[in-house]
């Protein structure tokens, strides 16, 4: 029997048929988030070589990511809404690959700062394009599963930032004459940059999918698009606040986890790489899967904002998990840290699904870009420095663990309240508003 045009479109947008393209997007996210977070694993080596303080490290790790996000995320989002997304994504992947090369070759703090800027804007900008592409590759009722695949790549990248980079660091420590006696933290980034250059090739085989669920037109004036987004502020503002607060807790945790392990438990990157990488991967993957599944299930119920129930539960669990820096032992540290990453990944997946389900196609890139700008400016720009400032108020750099715990718990409480408000203000019905 012949299928109708609607049935044909549904078949073409099935999860199974979209899996190869989604896998390429996941690979790009793996590379991007490995590049973006790689420096945090080996930053103690750079600190010793360049004589950097915790405050300087917080700027290199945080502000270097926040500044380009604040400046470029919205323009990138608009480009994603209106132009060829695959080409945009290739350019952004090239940016974070270049940033990884530049990190390895940085001659001083300022060059290192610029290199981390490139890595940050490339990875997060590519995420905007990947989410937009994923939404058009699958039908709305399968979108949670599609975003799980992209989230899987992100989780693998975060794990690789600890595991692969940590193991590379250990190899260069064990072979001090390799590559002309290059410092281990630099050698780790050289190897990562070479691998990323090779693995970005599949992106050139990705095809642009047709855009669907368009409400105002792809080329509507910006004031019309911005106005349409502003009309949705009752739902979007608390949703943004909830996820930005989660990003603050997660960014601070990921950036300062390695220094806490080094200073409190006297571990080096090669000592914790073997267990930190699987922990990051399992927690991130499980969180993304649970977030996608809970969002898809929430869409089937009649409860208003049911799509966000999983995010609320995860935000609540994240409050005690944020105490991981003051855990009494390494195993307790690992359990709490892994739980925090799982909860952050779950809320991120649920938020992404909410944006792709409730927001029309031509607004998604701008909406995601605006979120990344705010999340970058506050989450990456403020959170790491806030931890350094809090530890200073507690008595100095030796109180890093306490400062990190205070910031993590406070931001997790804010996220819980904000997600509850967002759920109550969610649009009625699972369709773009």
PDB file of C-alpha atoms in Angstrom, residues 196-385:
ATOM      1  CA  UNK A 196      40.393  16.208  16.777  1.00  0.00           C
ATOM      2  CA  UNK A 197      41.695  17.370  13.403  1.00  0.00           C
ATOM      3  CA  UNK A 198      41.418  13.830  12.088  1.00  0.00           C
ATOM      4  CA  UNK A 199      38.013  13.051  13.610  1.00  0.00           C
ATOM      5  CA  UNK A 200      36.250  16.157  12.281  1.00  0.00           C
ATOM      6  CA  UNK A 201      36.339  14.705   8.727  1.00  0.00           C
ATOM      7  CA  UNK A 202      32.905  12.926   8.966  1.00  0.00           C
ATOM      8  CA  UNK A 203      31.233  16.323   9.340  1.00  0.00           C
ATOM      9  CA  UNK A 204      31.923  17.002   5.676  1.00  0.00           C
ATOM     10  CA  UNK A 205      29.564  14.121   4.773  1.00  0.00           C
ATOM     11  CA  UNK A 206      26.630  15.469   6.796  1.00  0.00           C
ATOM     12  CA  UNK A 207      23.630  16.747   4.796  1.00  0.00           C
ATOM     13  CA  UNK A 208      21.402  19.673   5.752  1.00  0.00           C
ATOM     14  CA  UNK A 209      17.854  18.490   6.675  1.00  0.00           C
ATOM     15  CA  UNK A 210      14.742  20.502   5.713  1.00  0.00           C
ATOM     16  CA  UNK A 211      13.477  22.938   8.350  1.00  0.00           C
ATOM     17  CA  UNK A 212      10.089  22.198   9.885  1.00  0.00           C
ATOM     18  CA  UNK A 213       7.701  23.716  12.442  1.00  0.00           C
ATOM     19  CA  UNK A 214       8.232  27.264  11.184  1.00  0.00           C
ATOM     20  CA  UNK A 215       5.781  29.876  12.495  1.00  0.00           C
ATOM     21  CA  UNK A 216       6.862  33.409  11.460  1.00  0.00           C
ATOM     22  CA  UNK A 217       9.181  32.629   8.537  1.00  0.00           C
ATOM     23  CA  UNK A 218      12.912  32.042   8.356  1.00  0.00           C
ATOM     24  CA  UNK A 219      13.698  35.548   7.149  1.00  0.00           C
ATOM     25  CA  UNK A 220      11.391  37.601   9.338  1.00  0.00           C
ATOM     26  CA  UNK A 221      12.924  40.900  10.578  1.00  0.00           C
ATOM     27  CA  UNK A 222      14.934  40.520  13.765  1.00  0.00           C
ATOM     28  CA  UNK A 223      12.563  42.768  15.729  1.00  0.00           C
ATOM     29  CA  UNK A 224       9.713  40.390  14.852  1.00  0.00           C
ATOM     30  CA  UNK A 225      11.715  37.328  15.898  1.00  0.00           C
ATOM     31  CA  UNK A 226      12.971  38.971  19.100  1.00  0.00           C
ATOM     32  CA  UNK A 227       9.433  40.125  19.890  1.00  0.00           C
ATOM     33  CA  UNK A 228       8.094  36.623  19.436  1.00  0.00           C
ATOM     34  CA  UNK A 229      10.743  35.336  21.826  1.00  0.00           C
ATOM     35  CA  UNK A 230       9.972  38.066  24.370  1.00  0.00           C
ATOM     36  CA  UNK A 231       6.302  37.067  24.360  1.00  0.00           C
ATOM     37  CA  UNK A 232       7.378  33.710  25.784  1.00  0.00           C
ATOM     38  CA  UNK A 233       9.366  35.240  28.671  1.00  0.00           C
ATOM     39  CA  UNK A 234       6.989  33.967  31.366  1.00  0.00           C
ATOM     40  CA  UNK A 235       8.112  30.422  30.628  1.00  0.00           C
ATOM     41  CA  UNK A 236      11.596  31.031  29.265  1.00  0.00           C
ATOM     42  CA  UNK A 237      12.997  33.246  32.045  1.00  0.00           C
ATOM     43  CA  UNK A 238      12.555  30.728  34.897  1.00  0.00           C
ATOM     44  CA  UNK A 239      13.629  27.911  32.565  1.00  0.00           C
ATOM     45  CA  UNK A 240      16.807  29.839  31.752  1.00  0.00           C
ATOM     46  CA  UNK A 241      17.426  30.674  35.404  1.00  0.00           C
ATOM     47  CA  UNK A 242      17.069  27.030  36.386  1.00  0.00           C
ATOM     48  CA  UNK A 243      19.487  25.723  33.777  1.00  0.00           C
ATOM     49  CA  UNK A 244      21.961  28.608  34.164  1.00  0.00           C
ATOM     50  CA  UNK A 245      22.141  27.832  37.889  1.00  0.00           C
ATOM     51  CA  UNK A 246      22.812  24.177  37.046  1.00  0.00           C
ATOM     52  CA  UNK A 247      25.546  25.267  34.632  1.00  0.00           C
ATOM     53  CA  UNK A 248      27.110  27.359  37.408  1.00  0.00           C
ATOM     54  CA  UNK A 249      27.257  24.376  39.777  1.00  0.00           C
ATOM     55  CA  UNK A 250      28.518  21.996  37.081  1.00  0.00           C
ATOM     56  CA  UNK A 251      31.051  24.412  35.570  1.00  0.00           C
ATOM     57  CA  UNK A 252      32.528  25.233  38.967  1.00  0.00           C
ATOM     58  CA  UNK A 253      32.633  21.541  39.851  1.00  0.00           C
ATOM     59  CA  UNK A 254      34.286  20.370  36.639  1.00  0.00           C
ATOM     60  CA  UNK A 255      36.813  23.229  36.590  1.00  0.00           C
ATOM     61  CA  UNK A 256      37.899  22.858  40.222  1.00  0.00           C
ATOM     62  CA  UNK A 257      37.522  19.073  40.702  1.00  0.00           C
ATOM     63  CA  UNK A 258      41.093  18.295  39.601  1.00  0.00           C
ATOM     64  CA  UNK A 259      42.696  20.977  41.839  1.00  0.00           C
ATOM     65  CA  UNK A 260      40.663  19.711  44.826  1.00  0.00           C
ATOM     66  CA  UNK A 261      41.852  16.158  44.156  1.00  0.00           C
ATOM     67  CA  UNK A 262      45.420  17.414  43.860  1.00  0.00           C
ATOM     68  CA  UNK A 263      45.428  19.651  46.934  1.00  0.00           C
ATOM     69  CA  UNK A 264      43.177  17.760  49.334  1.00  0.00           C
ATOM     70  CA  UNK A 265      43.835  14.134  48.328  1.00  0.00           C
ATOM     71  CA  UNK A 266      47.324  14.634  46.798  1.00  0.00           C
ATOM     72  CA  UNK A 267      46.418  12.995  43.470  1.00  0.00           C
ATOM     73  CA  UNK A 268      47.907  13.843  40.057  1.00  0.00           C
ATOM     74  CA  UNK A 269      45.970  13.720  36.739  1.00  0.00           C
ATOM     75  CA  UNK A 270      47.297  10.284  35.854  1.00  0.00           C
ATOM     76  CA  UNK A 271      46.196   9.041  39.294  1.00  0.00           C
ATOM     77  CA  UNK A 272      42.513   9.881  38.887  1.00  0.00           C
ATOM     78  CA  UNK A 273      42.141   9.675  35.091  1.00  0.00           C
ATOM     79  CA  UNK A 274      41.389   5.929  35.212  1.00  0.00           C
ATOM     80  CA  UNK A 275      38.269   6.373  37.357  1.00  0.00           C
ATOM     81  CA  UNK A 276      37.240   9.970  36.646  1.00  0.00           C
ATOM     82  CA  UNK A 277      36.742   9.359  32.908  1.00  0.00           C
ATOM     83  CA  UNK A 278      34.339   6.403  33.294  1.00  0.00           C
ATOM     84  CA  UNK A 279      32.565   8.277  36.079  1.00  0.00           C
ATOM     85  CA  UNK A 280      32.019  11.331  33.870  1.00  0.00           C
ATOM     86  CA  UNK A 281      30.895   9.180  30.960  1.00  0.00           C
ATOM     87  CA  UNK A 282      28.473   6.977  32.906  1.00  0.00           C
ATOM     88  CA  UNK A 283      27.009   9.893  34.855  1.00  0.00           C
ATOM     89  CA  UNK A 284      26.696  12.142  31.816  1.00  0.00           C
ATOM     90  CA  UNK A 285      25.245   9.397  29.622  1.00  0.00           C
ATOM     91  CA  UNK A 286      22.805   8.195  32.254  1.00  0.00           C
ATOM     92  CA  UNK A 287      21.695  11.768  32.927  1.00  0.00           C
ATOM     93  CA  UNK A 288      21.175  12.535  29.227  1.00  0.00           C
ATOM     94  CA  UNK A 289      19.243   9.282  28.725  1.00  0.00           C
ATOM     95  CA  UNK A 290      17.056   9.835  31.779  1.00  0.00           C
ATOM     96  CA  UNK A 291      16.470  13.449  30.764  1.00  0.00           C
ATOM     97  CA  UNK A 292      15.437  12.508  27.230  1.00  0.00           C
ATOM     98  CA  UNK A 293      13.220   9.625  28.321  1.00  0.00           C
ATOM     99  CA  UNK A 294      11.591  11.622  31.135  1.00  0.00           C
ATOM    100  CA  UNK A 295      10.898  14.475  28.710  1.00  0.00           C
ATOM    101  CA  UNK A 296       9.333  12.155  26.130  1.00  0.00           C
ATOM    102  CA  UNK A 297       7.211  10.505  28.829  1.00  0.00           C
ATOM    103  CA  UNK A 298       6.253  13.889  30.234  1.00  0.00           C
ATOM    104  CA  UNK A 299       4.919  14.934  26.831  1.00  0.00           C
ATOM    105  CA  UNK A 300       2.484  12.010  26.872  1.00  0.00           C
ATOM    106  CA  UNK A 301       0.816  13.039  30.110  1.00  0.00           C
ATOM    107  CA  UNK A 302      -1.826  15.693  30.641  1.00  0.00           C
ATOM    108  CA  UNK A 303       0.051  17.460  33.435  1.00  0.00           C
ATOM    109  CA  UNK A 304       1.087  21.001  32.599  1.00  0.00           C
ATOM    110  CA  UNK A 305       4.843  21.201  32.196  1.00  0.00           C
ATOM    111  CA  UNK A 306       5.193  17.447  32.740  1.00  0.00           C
ATOM    112  CA  UNK A 307       8.177  17.530  30.410  1.00  0.00           C
ATOM    113  CA  UNK A 308      10.143  19.216  33.248  1.00  0.00           C
ATOM    114  CA  UNK A 309       9.318  16.810  36.098  1.00  0.00           C
ATOM    115  CA  UNK A 310      12.636  15.002  35.639  1.00  0.00           C
ATOM    116  CA  UNK A 311      14.535  18.299  35.763  1.00  0.00           C
ATOM    117  CA  UNK A 312      12.885  19.219  39.074  1.00  0.00           C
ATOM    118  CA  UNK A 313      13.769  15.878  40.660  1.00  0.00           C
ATOM    119  CA  UNK A 314      17.353  16.132  39.405  1.00  0.00           C
ATOM    120  CA  UNK A 315      17.725  19.698  40.707  1.00  0.00           C
ATOM    121  CA  UNK A 316      16.621  18.551  44.160  1.00  0.00           C
ATOM    122  CA  UNK A 317      19.108  15.658  44.217  1.00  0.00           C
ATOM    123  CA  UNK A 318      21.849  18.008  43.027  1.00  0.00           C
ATOM    124  CA  UNK A 319      21.728  20.042  46.256  1.00  0.00           C
ATOM    125  CA  UNK A 320      23.393  17.455  48.546  1.00  0.00           C
ATOM    126  CA  UNK A 321      25.538  16.195  45.649  1.00  0.00           C
ATOM    127  CA  UNK A 322      27.146  19.661  45.427  1.00  0.00           C
ATOM    128  CA  UNK A 323      28.890  18.914  48.739  1.00  0.00           C
ATOM    129  CA  UNK A 324      31.329  16.600  46.921  1.00  0.00           C
ATOM    130  CA  UNK A 325      34.415  18.859  47.494  1.00  0.00           C
ATOM    131  CA  UNK A 326      34.224  18.345  51.265  1.00  0.00           C
ATOM    132  CA  UNK A 327      33.695  14.579  51.060  1.00  0.00           C
ATOM    133  CA  UNK A 328      35.775  12.683  53.640  1.00  0.00           C
ATOM    134  CA  UNK A 329      37.291  10.242  51.133  1.00  0.00           C
ATOM    135  CA  UNK A 330      37.989   9.801  47.441  1.00  0.00           C
ATOM    136  CA  UNK A 331      35.164   7.227  46.977  1.00  0.00           C
ATOM    137  CA  UNK A 332      32.670   9.577  48.635  1.00  0.00           C
ATOM    138  CA  UNK A 333      33.982  12.423  46.460  1.00  0.00           C
ATOM    139  CA  UNK A 334      33.465  10.270  43.355  1.00  0.00           C
ATOM    140  CA  UNK A 335      29.896   9.248  44.240  1.00  0.00           C
ATOM    141  CA  UNK A 336      28.782  12.805  45.017  1.00  0.00           C
ATOM    142  CA  UNK A 337      30.573  14.320  42.027  1.00  0.00           C
ATOM    143  CA  UNK A 338      29.132  11.695  39.691  1.00  0.00           C
ATOM    144  CA  UNK A 339      25.646  12.355  41.047  1.00  0.00           C
ATOM    145  CA  UNK A 340      26.056  16.093  40.429  1.00  0.00           C
ATOM    146  CA  UNK A 341      27.128  15.460  36.818  1.00  0.00           C
ATOM    147  CA  UNK A 342      24.221  13.049  36.297  1.00  0.00           C
ATOM    148  CA  UNK A 343      21.726  15.606  37.591  1.00  0.00           C
ATOM    149  CA  UNK A 344      23.225  18.391  35.482  1.00  0.00           C
ATOM    150  CA  UNK A 345      23.125  16.244  32.361  1.00  0.00           C
ATOM    151  CA  UNK A 346      19.511  15.294  33.056  1.00  0.00           C
ATOM    152  CA  UNK A 347      18.338  18.899  33.472  1.00  0.00           C
ATOM    153  CA  UNK A 348      20.291  19.907  30.376  1.00  0.00           C
ATOM    154  CA  UNK A 349      18.581  17.240  28.273  1.00  0.00           C
ATOM    155  CA  UNK A 350      15.147  18.144  29.594  1.00  0.00           C
ATOM    156  CA  UNK A 351      15.744  21.853  28.955  1.00  0.00           C
ATOM    157  CA  UNK A 352      16.944  21.156  25.408  1.00  0.00           C
ATOM    158  CA  UNK A 353      13.867  19.068  24.645  1.00  0.00           C
ATOM    159  CA  UNK A 354      11.634  21.789  26.095  1.00  0.00           C
ATOM    160  CA  UNK A 355      13.190  24.396  23.803  1.00  0.00           C
ATOM    161  CA  UNK A 356      12.853  22.232  20.690  1.00  0.00           C
ATOM    162  CA  UNK A 357       9.248  21.228  21.493  1.00  0.00           C
ATOM    163  CA  UNK A 358       7.783  24.512  22.728  1.00  0.00           C
ATOM    164  CA  UNK A 359       9.723  26.990  20.548  1.00  0.00           C
ATOM    165  CA  UNK A 360       9.144  27.354  16.750  1.00  0.00           C
ATOM    166  CA  UNK A 361      12.003  26.431  14.418  1.00  0.00           C
ATOM    167  CA  UNK A 362      12.941  29.970  13.427  1.00  0.00           C
ATOM    168  CA  UNK A 363      13.331  30.964  17.104  1.00  0.00           C
ATOM    169  CA  UNK A 364      15.266  27.947  18.366  1.00  0.00           C
ATOM    170  CA  UNK A 365      18.758  29.042  17.380  1.00  0.00           C
ATOM    171  CA  UNK A 366      18.224  32.523  18.807  1.00  0.00           C
ATOM    172  CA  UNK A 367      16.689  31.048  21.955  1.00  0.00           C
ATOM    173  CA  UNK A 368      19.513  28.543  22.444  1.00  0.00           C
ATOM    174  CA  UNK A 369      22.078  31.228  21.601  1.00  0.00           C
ATOM    175  CA  UNK A 370      20.564  33.585  24.179  1.00  0.00           C
ATOM    176  CA  UNK A 371      20.666  30.810  26.745  1.00  0.00           C
ATOM    177  CA  UNK A 372      24.307  30.038  25.967  1.00  0.00           C
ATOM    178  CA  UNK A 373      25.176  33.724  26.205  1.00  0.00           C
ATOM    179  CA  UNK A 374      23.607  34.026  29.645  1.00  0.00           C
ATOM    180  CA  UNK A 375      24.872  30.634  30.790  1.00  0.00           C
ATOM    181  CA  UNK A 376      28.351  31.437  29.531  1.00  0.00           C
ATOM    182  CA  UNK A 377      28.522  34.872  31.078  1.00  0.00           C
ATOM    183  CA  UNK A 378      27.166  33.768  34.450  1.00  0.00           C
ATOM    184  CA  UNK A 379      27.896  30.040  34.564  1.00  0.00           C
ATOM    185  CA  UNK A 380      31.436  30.025  33.169  1.00  0.00           C
ATOM    186  CA  UNK A 381      32.343  33.652  33.770  1.00  0.00           C
ATOM    187  CA  UNK A 382      31.070  34.068  37.313  1.00  0.00           C
ATOM    188  CA  UNK A 383      31.048  30.620  38.909  1.00  0.00           C
ATOM    189  CA  UNK A 384      34.805  29.774  38.823  1.00  0.00           C
ATOM    190  CA  UNK A 385      35.783  33.254  40.031  1.00  0.00           C
TER     191      UNK A 385
END
